[in-house]
C-alpha positions as semicolon CSV with decimal commas, in nm:
position;residue;x (nm);y (nm);z (nm)
1;M;3,950;-0,176;-4,936
2;L;4,211;-0,467;-4,994
3;I;4,539;-0,301;-5,027
4;G;4,777;-0,583;-4,978
5;K;4,855;-0,971;-4,957
6;I;5,130;-1,075;-4,728
7;T;5,288;-1,425;-4,724
8;K;5,518;-1,496;-4,428
9;Q;5,649;-1,816;-4,242
10;P;5,515;-1,920;-3,913
11;T;5,793;-1,806;-3,696
12;E;5,871;-1,478;-3,858
13;R;5,832;-1,143;-3,710
14;Q;5,788;-0,859;-3,981
15;N;5,716;-0,502;-3,995
16;F;5,504;-0,332;-4,253
17;Y;5,436;0,029;-4,343
18;V;5,138;0,194;-4,495
19;Q;5,163;0,551;-4,628
20;Y;4,841;0,756;-4,633
21;G;4,980;1,079;-4,782
22;D;4,799;1,044;-5,108
23;Y;4,487;1,003;-4,915
24;L;4,518;1,291;-4,679
25;Q;4,426;1,644;-4,788
26;E;4,672;1,941;-4,735
27;G;4,729;1,997;-4,363
28;E;4,531;1,686;-4,276
29;T;4,706;1,421;-4,046
30;L;4,650;1,101;-3,886
31;V;4,527;1,118;-3,529
32;S;4,435;0,765;-3,456
33;V;4,482;0,399;-3,595
34;A;4,350;0,050;-3,482
35;G;4,403;-0,282;-3,619
36;T;4,230;-0,595;-3,590
37;L;4,272;-0,975;-3,695
38;D;3,988;-1,197;-3,785
39;V;4,132;-1,489;-3,575
40;E;4,285;-1,447;-3,224
41;G;4,556;-1,651;-3,054
42;E;4,746;-1,772;-3,386
43;L;4,878;-1,463;-3,569
44;Y;4,971;-1,174;-3,354
45;L;4,943;-0,798;-3,451
46;V;5,180;-0,560;-3,280
47;G;5,078;-0,212;-3,326
48;P;4,980;-0,027;-3,545
49;V;5,143;0,292;-3,452
50;I;5,136;0,635;-3,625
51;L;5,491;0,727;-3,744
52;P;5,638;1,082;-3,684
53;T;5,528;1,207;-4,034
54;N;5,151;1,186;-3,918
55;A;5,086;1,034;-4,253
56;D;5,223;0,689;-4,237
57;I;5,169;0,387;-3,996
58;E;5,370;0,079;-3,912
59;F;5,265;-0,262;-3,777
60;W;5,439;-0,584;-3,703
61;L;5,310;-0,951;-3,762
62;E;5,428;-1,254;-3,582
63;D;5,374;-1,622;-3,567
64;G;5,069;-1,773;-3,749
65;V;4,973;-2,131;-3,832
66;A;5,123;-2,292;-4,151
67;G;4,854;-2,323;-4,422
68;S;4,620;-2,075;-4,261
69;S;4,496;-1,737;-4,395
70;Y;4,380;-1,432;-4,209
71;K;4,252;-1,089;-4,263
72;L;4,383;-0,776;-4,093
73;E;4,170;-0,460;-4,096
74;I;4,339;-0,129;-4,025
75;T;4,130;0,185;-3,945
76;V;4,281;0,534;-3,946
77;E;4,117;0,855;-3,840
78;T;4,237;1,196;-3,947
79;S;4,240;1,557;-3,807
80;L;3,949;1,648;-4,036
81;G;3,712;1,368;-3,904
82;N;3,779;1,122;-4,204
83;R;3,808;0,742;-4,142
84;K;3,942;0,505;-4,377
85;Q;3,946;0,121;-4,348
86;D;4,196;-0,089;-4,530
87;E;4,241;-0,467;-4,536
88;F;4,532;-0,710;-4,583
89;K;4,511;-1,081;-4,663
90;I;4,778;-1,273;-4,490
91;K;4,901;-1,629;-4,578
92;I;5,114;-1,833;-4,356
93;K;5,352;-2,057;-4,542
94;E;5,645;-2,302;-4,418
95;I;5,905;-2,275;-4,693
């Protein structure tokens, strides 16, 4: 599911948070997270990591080619065996 659109400049490094508290059932926590970009070697993904709440994640995006667009997929797994996949569209724009 597309949950966000991000616009950043080519040399910026920015952090982002995703909250999964509304998705999780009572007592359920995040146990793993993975992220992939559709293009390698231009835009870099650092993380994602599960935060101490066990219900939120953080990741960083850096670099990218001006005028390019990318897709980031984030997949989380939970303590109850649920798996959720979310997507971000990322546009690199020199201002």
